[in-house]
Structure formats: structure tokens, C-alpha cells
Short mmCIF file of C-alpha atoms in Angstrom, two decimals:
data_model
loop_
_atom_site.label_atom_id
_atom_site.label_comp_id
_atom_site.label_asym_id
_atom_site.label_seq_id
_atom_site.Cartn_x
_atom_site.Cartn_y
_atom_site.Cartn_z
CA MET Q 1 -14.57 -100.56 218.16
CA ILE Q 2 -13.46 -104.08 217.88
CA GLY Q 3 -11.70 -104.51 214.43
CA PHE Q 4 -10.95 -108.22 214.74
CA ILE Q 5 -10.88 -111.11 217.08
CA LYS Q 6 -8.20 -113.81 217.08
CA GLY Q 7 -9.12 -117.05 218.90
CA ARG Q 8 -10.59 -120.59 218.81
CA ILE Q 9 -13.99 -121.46 217.37
CA ILE Q 10 -15.95 -123.10 220.22
CA SER Q 11 -19.07 -123.77 218.34
CA CYS Q 12 -21.06 -122.78 215.13
CA LEU Q 13 -24.78 -122.26 215.21
CA GLU Q 14 -27.02 -121.09 212.34
CA GLY Q 15 -25.79 -117.63 211.45
CA MET Q 16 -23.62 -117.37 214.41
CA ILE Q 17 -20.20 -118.57 215.83
CA LEU Q 18 -18.77 -118.51 219.38
CA ILE Q 19 -15.03 -117.69 219.46
CA GLU Q 20 -13.03 -117.82 222.65
CA ASN Q 21 -10.18 -115.20 223.27
CA ASN Q 22 -8.24 -114.94 226.59
CA GLY Q 23 -11.08 -116.77 228.42
CA ILE Q 24 -13.86 -114.65 226.88
CA GLY Q 25 -16.50 -116.04 224.52
CA TYR Q 26 -17.74 -113.74 221.83
CA GLU Q 27 -20.95 -114.52 219.83
CA ILE Q 28 -20.50 -113.14 216.42
CA ASN Q 29 -23.12 -112.90 213.72
CA VAL Q 30 -21.80 -114.34 210.43
CA SER Q 31 -22.99 -114.55 206.77
CA ASP Q 32 -21.84 -118.12 206.27
CA THR Q 33 -21.08 -120.52 209.12
CA SER Q 34 -19.77 -123.07 206.67
CA GLU Q 35 -16.61 -121.14 206.46
CA PHE Q 36 -16.03 -121.77 210.15
CA ASP Q 37 -17.25 -125.37 210.52
CA SER Q 38 -13.77 -126.96 209.93
CA PHE Q 39 -12.29 -124.82 212.80
CA SER Q 40 -14.98 -125.54 215.40
CA GLY Q 41 -13.54 -127.54 218.18
CA SER Q 42 -10.20 -127.92 216.34
CA GLY Q 43 -8.28 -125.61 218.81
CA GLU Q 44 -6.69 -123.78 215.86
CA GLU Q 45 -6.59 -120.05 216.18
CA ILE Q 46 -8.22 -117.94 213.28
CA THR Q 47 -8.83 -114.30 212.86
CA VAL Q 48 -12.35 -112.96 212.42
CA TYR Q 49 -12.76 -109.33 211.10
CA THR Q 50 -15.62 -107.69 212.99
CA ALA Q 51 -17.96 -104.66 212.95
CA MET Q 52 -19.76 -103.71 216.19
CA MET Q 53 -23.50 -102.89 215.67
CA VAL Q 54 -24.89 -100.76 218.43
CA ARG Q 55 -28.62 -100.02 218.70
CA GLU Q 56 -30.85 -98.83 221.55
CA ASP Q 57 -31.64 -102.14 222.65
CA ASP Q 58 -28.80 -104.38 221.37
CA ILE Q 59 -24.95 -104.43 220.91
CA SER Q 60 -23.86 -107.21 218.60
CA LEU Q 61 -20.79 -108.20 216.49
CA CYS Q 62 -20.66 -109.18 212.84
CA GLY Q 63 -17.75 -111.10 211.54
CA PHE Q 64 -16.11 -112.34 208.38
CA ARG Q 65 -12.98 -114.42 207.54
CA ARG Q 66 -11.90 -111.95 204.81
CA LYS Q 67 -11.32 -108.17 205.28
CA ALA Q 68 -12.80 -107.55 201.82
CA ASP Q 69 -16.06 -108.96 203.06
CA LEU Q 70 -16.12 -106.78 206.01
CA ASP Q 71 -15.31 -103.68 203.93
CA MET Q 72 -18.22 -104.59 201.57
CA PHE Q 73 -20.46 -105.19 204.61
CA LYS Q 74 -19.75 -101.64 205.80
CA LYS Q 75 -20.51 -100.33 202.34
CA LEU Q 76 -23.83 -102.10 202.20
CA LEU Q 77 -24.73 -100.48 205.60
CA THR Q 78 -24.52 -97.00 203.90
CA VAL Q 79 -27.37 -98.15 201.50
CA ASN Q 80 -30.74 -96.59 202.41
CA GLY Q 81 -32.84 -99.32 203.97
CA VAL Q 82 -30.21 -101.88 204.37
CA GLY Q 83 -29.28 -102.97 207.80
CA ALA Q 84 -27.00 -105.56 209.32
CA LYS Q 85 -29.36 -108.53 208.79
CA ALA Q 86 -29.98 -107.59 205.05
CA ALA Q 87 -26.20 -106.90 204.53
CA LEU Q 88 -25.43 -110.26 205.92
CA ALA Q 89 -28.01 -111.91 203.79
CA VAL Q 90 -26.54 -110.40 200.64
CA LEU Q 91 -22.92 -111.61 201.60
CA SER Q 92 -24.36 -115.06 202.41
CA VAL Q 93 -25.00 -115.71 198.60
CA MET Q 94 -21.99 -113.79 197.16
CA LYS Q 95 -18.51 -112.75 198.42
CA ALA Q 96 -17.20 -109.12 198.09
CA ASP Q 97 -15.76 -109.56 194.68
CA GLU Q 98 -18.67 -111.26 193.24
CA LEU Q 99 -21.10 -108.64 194.61
CA SER Q 100 -18.69 -105.91 193.21
CA ARG Q 101 -18.97 -107.42 189.91
CA ALA Q 102 -22.87 -107.63 190.21
CA ILE Q 103 -22.83 -103.91 191.11
CA VAL Q 104 -20.60 -102.90 188.23
CA PHE Q 105 -22.69 -104.93 185.74
CA GLU Q 106 -26.00 -103.73 187.39
CA ASP Q 107 -27.00 -107.25 187.71
CA THR Q 108 -29.83 -107.06 190.30
CA ASP Q 109 -31.03 -110.57 189.46
CA SER Q 110 -28.00 -112.04 191.24
CA ILE Q 111 -28.49 -109.74 194.23
CA VAL Q 112 -32.12 -110.59 194.77
CA ARG Q 113 -31.13 -114.29 195.47
CA ALA Q 114 -30.18 -113.14 198.95
CA PRO Q 115 -32.96 -114.04 201.51
CA GLY Q 116 -35.39 -111.15 202.12
CA ILE Q 117 -33.75 -108.87 199.47
CA GLY Q 118 -36.32 -107.64 196.93
CA LYS Q 119 -35.88 -105.91 193.50
CA LYS Q 120 -36.16 -102.46 194.82
CA THR Q 121 -33.54 -102.98 197.64
CA ALA Q 122 -31.11 -104.56 194.91
CA GLN Q 123 -31.64 -101.46 192.69
CA ARG Q 124 -30.71 -99.22 195.64
CA ILE Q 125 -27.72 -101.26 196.31
CA VAL Q 126 -26.58 -100.90 192.62
CA LEU Q 127 -27.41 -97.21 192.41
CA GLU Q 128 -25.78 -96.11 195.75
CA LEU Q 129 -22.65 -98.37 195.58
CA ARG Q 130 -21.73 -98.43 191.97
CA ASP Q 131 -19.34 -95.44 192.52
CA LYS Q 132 -18.01 -96.91 195.76
CA VAL Q 133 -16.93 -100.48 194.73
CA GLY Q 134 -14.00 -99.12 192.56
CA ASP Q 135 -12.74 -100.49 189.26
CA ILE Q 136 -12.62 -104.17 188.68
CA SER Q 137 -9.69 -105.35 186.97
CA GLY Q 138 -10.23 -106.58 183.30
CA LEU Q 139 -13.54 -104.80 182.99
CA THR Q 140 -14.20 -102.07 180.31
CA SER Q 141 -17.26 -99.93 179.82
CA GLU Q 142 -18.25 -102.12 176.83
CA ASP Q 143 -18.53 -105.18 179.14
CA ARG Q 144 -21.36 -103.56 181.23
CA VAL Q 145 -24.66 -105.05 180.42
CA SER Q 146 -28.42 -104.63 180.97
CA SER Q 147 -29.81 -106.48 183.80
CA GLY Q 148 -33.50 -105.69 182.82
CA ASP Q 149 -33.77 -102.51 184.96
CA GLY Q 150 -34.00 -100.29 181.77
CA ILE Q 151 -30.24 -99.67 181.83
CA THR Q 152 -28.85 -100.52 178.36
CA ALA Q 153 -25.13 -101.10 177.76
CA GLU Q 154 -24.80 -104.17 175.71
CA PRO Q 155 -21.22 -105.19 174.67
CA GLY Q 156 -20.03 -103.53 171.62
CA ALA Q 157 -19.61 -106.55 169.23
CA ASP Q 158 -22.71 -108.37 168.17
CA ALA Q 159 -21.20 -111.65 168.51
CA ARG Q 160 -20.31 -110.87 172.09
CA GLY Q 161 -23.83 -109.77 172.79
CA GLU Q 162 -25.42 -112.88 171.29
CA ALA Q 163 -22.90 -115.00 173.20
CA LEU Q 164 -23.87 -113.09 176.39
CA GLN Q 165 -27.51 -113.95 175.81
CA ALA Q 166 -26.70 -117.53 175.14
CA LEU Q 167 -24.81 -117.88 178.33
CA VAL Q 168 -27.57 -116.31 180.30
CA ALA Q 169 -29.96 -118.81 178.72
CA LEU Q 170 -27.79 -121.56 179.82
CA GLY Q 171 -28.23 -120.45 183.42
CA TYR Q 172 -25.29 -118.25 184.16
CA SER Q 173 -26.02 -114.77 185.74
CA ARG Q 174 -25.38 -111.71 183.60
CA SER Q 175 -22.47 -110.69 185.77
CA GLU Q 176 -20.80 -114.15 185.47
CA ALA Q 177 -21.39 -114.26 181.87
CA ALA Q 178 -20.10 -110.64 181.25
CA PHE Q 179 -17.05 -111.17 183.36
CA ALA Q 180 -16.24 -114.35 181.51
CA LEU Q 181 -16.59 -112.64 178.16
CA SER Q 182 -14.41 -109.81 179.29
CA LYS Q 183 -11.54 -112.30 179.53
CA VAL Q 184 -11.97 -113.39 175.97
CA GLY Q 185 -9.72 -111.89 173.38
CA GLU Q 186 -10.92 -109.80 170.50
CA GLU Q 187 -9.84 -112.01 167.77
CA TYR Q 188 -12.93 -114.10 167.75
CA THR Q 189 -15.91 -113.08 165.47
CA ASP Q 190 -18.12 -116.30 165.66
CA VAL Q 191 -20.77 -116.45 168.39
CA GLN Q 192 -19.97 -120.06 169.11
CA ASP Q 193 -16.15 -119.13 169.48
CA TYR Q 194 -17.13 -116.58 172.17
CA ILE Q 195 -19.38 -119.06 173.91
CA ARG Q 196 -16.68 -121.93 174.12
CA GLN Q 197 -13.99 -119.63 175.31
CA ALA Q 198 -16.32 -117.97 177.85
CA LEU Q 199 -17.39 -121.37 179.19
CA ALA Q 200 -13.69 -122.25 179.61
CA LYS Q 201 -13.41 -119.34 181.96
CA LEU Q 202 -16.50 -120.40 183.88
CA ILE Q 203 -15.19 -123.77 184.64
#
């Protein structure tokens, strides 16, 4: 098993990088090549955390700049019907912490933004990983919200709930809006105050 590779980025292609280590060039599938573009050809050494994927007809490497993204990638692979390609697709639209929030808030709408990920797959990701992502700092059970999947858990205060709906209407995802509201103190009672304070957290 190859846990990480430290070397120089030789080139970045769509969905793949070529990294040289001790005279050997490793092709690594990545979720976001833009993270590596600035290193390509620079001669600077970087560390890429990797997972080796072994199939009957193929052996390949998937890599990430952050260990947390690799750990989330491995969690996604445990979901029924999610392979390496789908897991990379999910992590191409959100990092590990963002996906964790989406899972905690049961926000399937954010997950289906990933190419090739449908509603049912997103629901499976939420269902199978919500007990595996761990607690997220600053969140309480009152902050969990409905994503339209029949799961209801609106914030306790009416003003917070109305502010949540208003932020979603403004174009923020439910997980983004709920996370921002979770950082707003309890001293506010007016919907507009909650919205203003939450928007300040979202900037």
C-alpha cells in the first residue's frame, strides 16, 4: 500500500497528475487538478496522500493534497454503489469538511452537484456515513435541518427557521446556511438580525 508520495509535479492533465519521485513517474487520479497547477514544473516537492485501487484489470492511484480528503475518500468507498470515480466526483465539488457538514445536515442537494451523482446515491451517502463523519464543532442537534428528503429537524427557534429559509432562497445551500446560523448567538429574536449575522459569517 502506498500511503503518500513526495515528489515534483511534472504535469497536470484533466483529472490526473504526474509526479516524479526518485526517477519514477507516478500517474495519480485526483479530484481537483487546480490544486496542483501552481506546482507543475516548478521543481518544488509536495506530498500527495494516496490510496491504491486494485481491480481485476487495473491498478491505479488516487491522490489528495490533504489527509482529511483522503480519509473522506476512503469513507465514501464504503458506501454501497460508490466507487473511486464517484468518490472523486463528490470531492471535486466539496472538500472533506464541507461534505461532513452536508452529511450531518442531510443536505443531499449539495452532494448531487457532483457529476454523475444522483439523488439516490446522495441519500445513501448521507444514510451510510452520518454515523462515521464524527461530530462537527459548533453544531447542535437543533441546527440539523431538512433537505427535502422527508427528514424534519428544523432549528428550534422560529426566527432561526425563517432565517434559514431566507438564506436558502438567496442561493446558499442548506448546509452552508445552517452552519452559519449555528455560529450566531442566541440573543437575537428578529429574523433580519439572524440573516444579517449569518451573512457576515458566510462572507
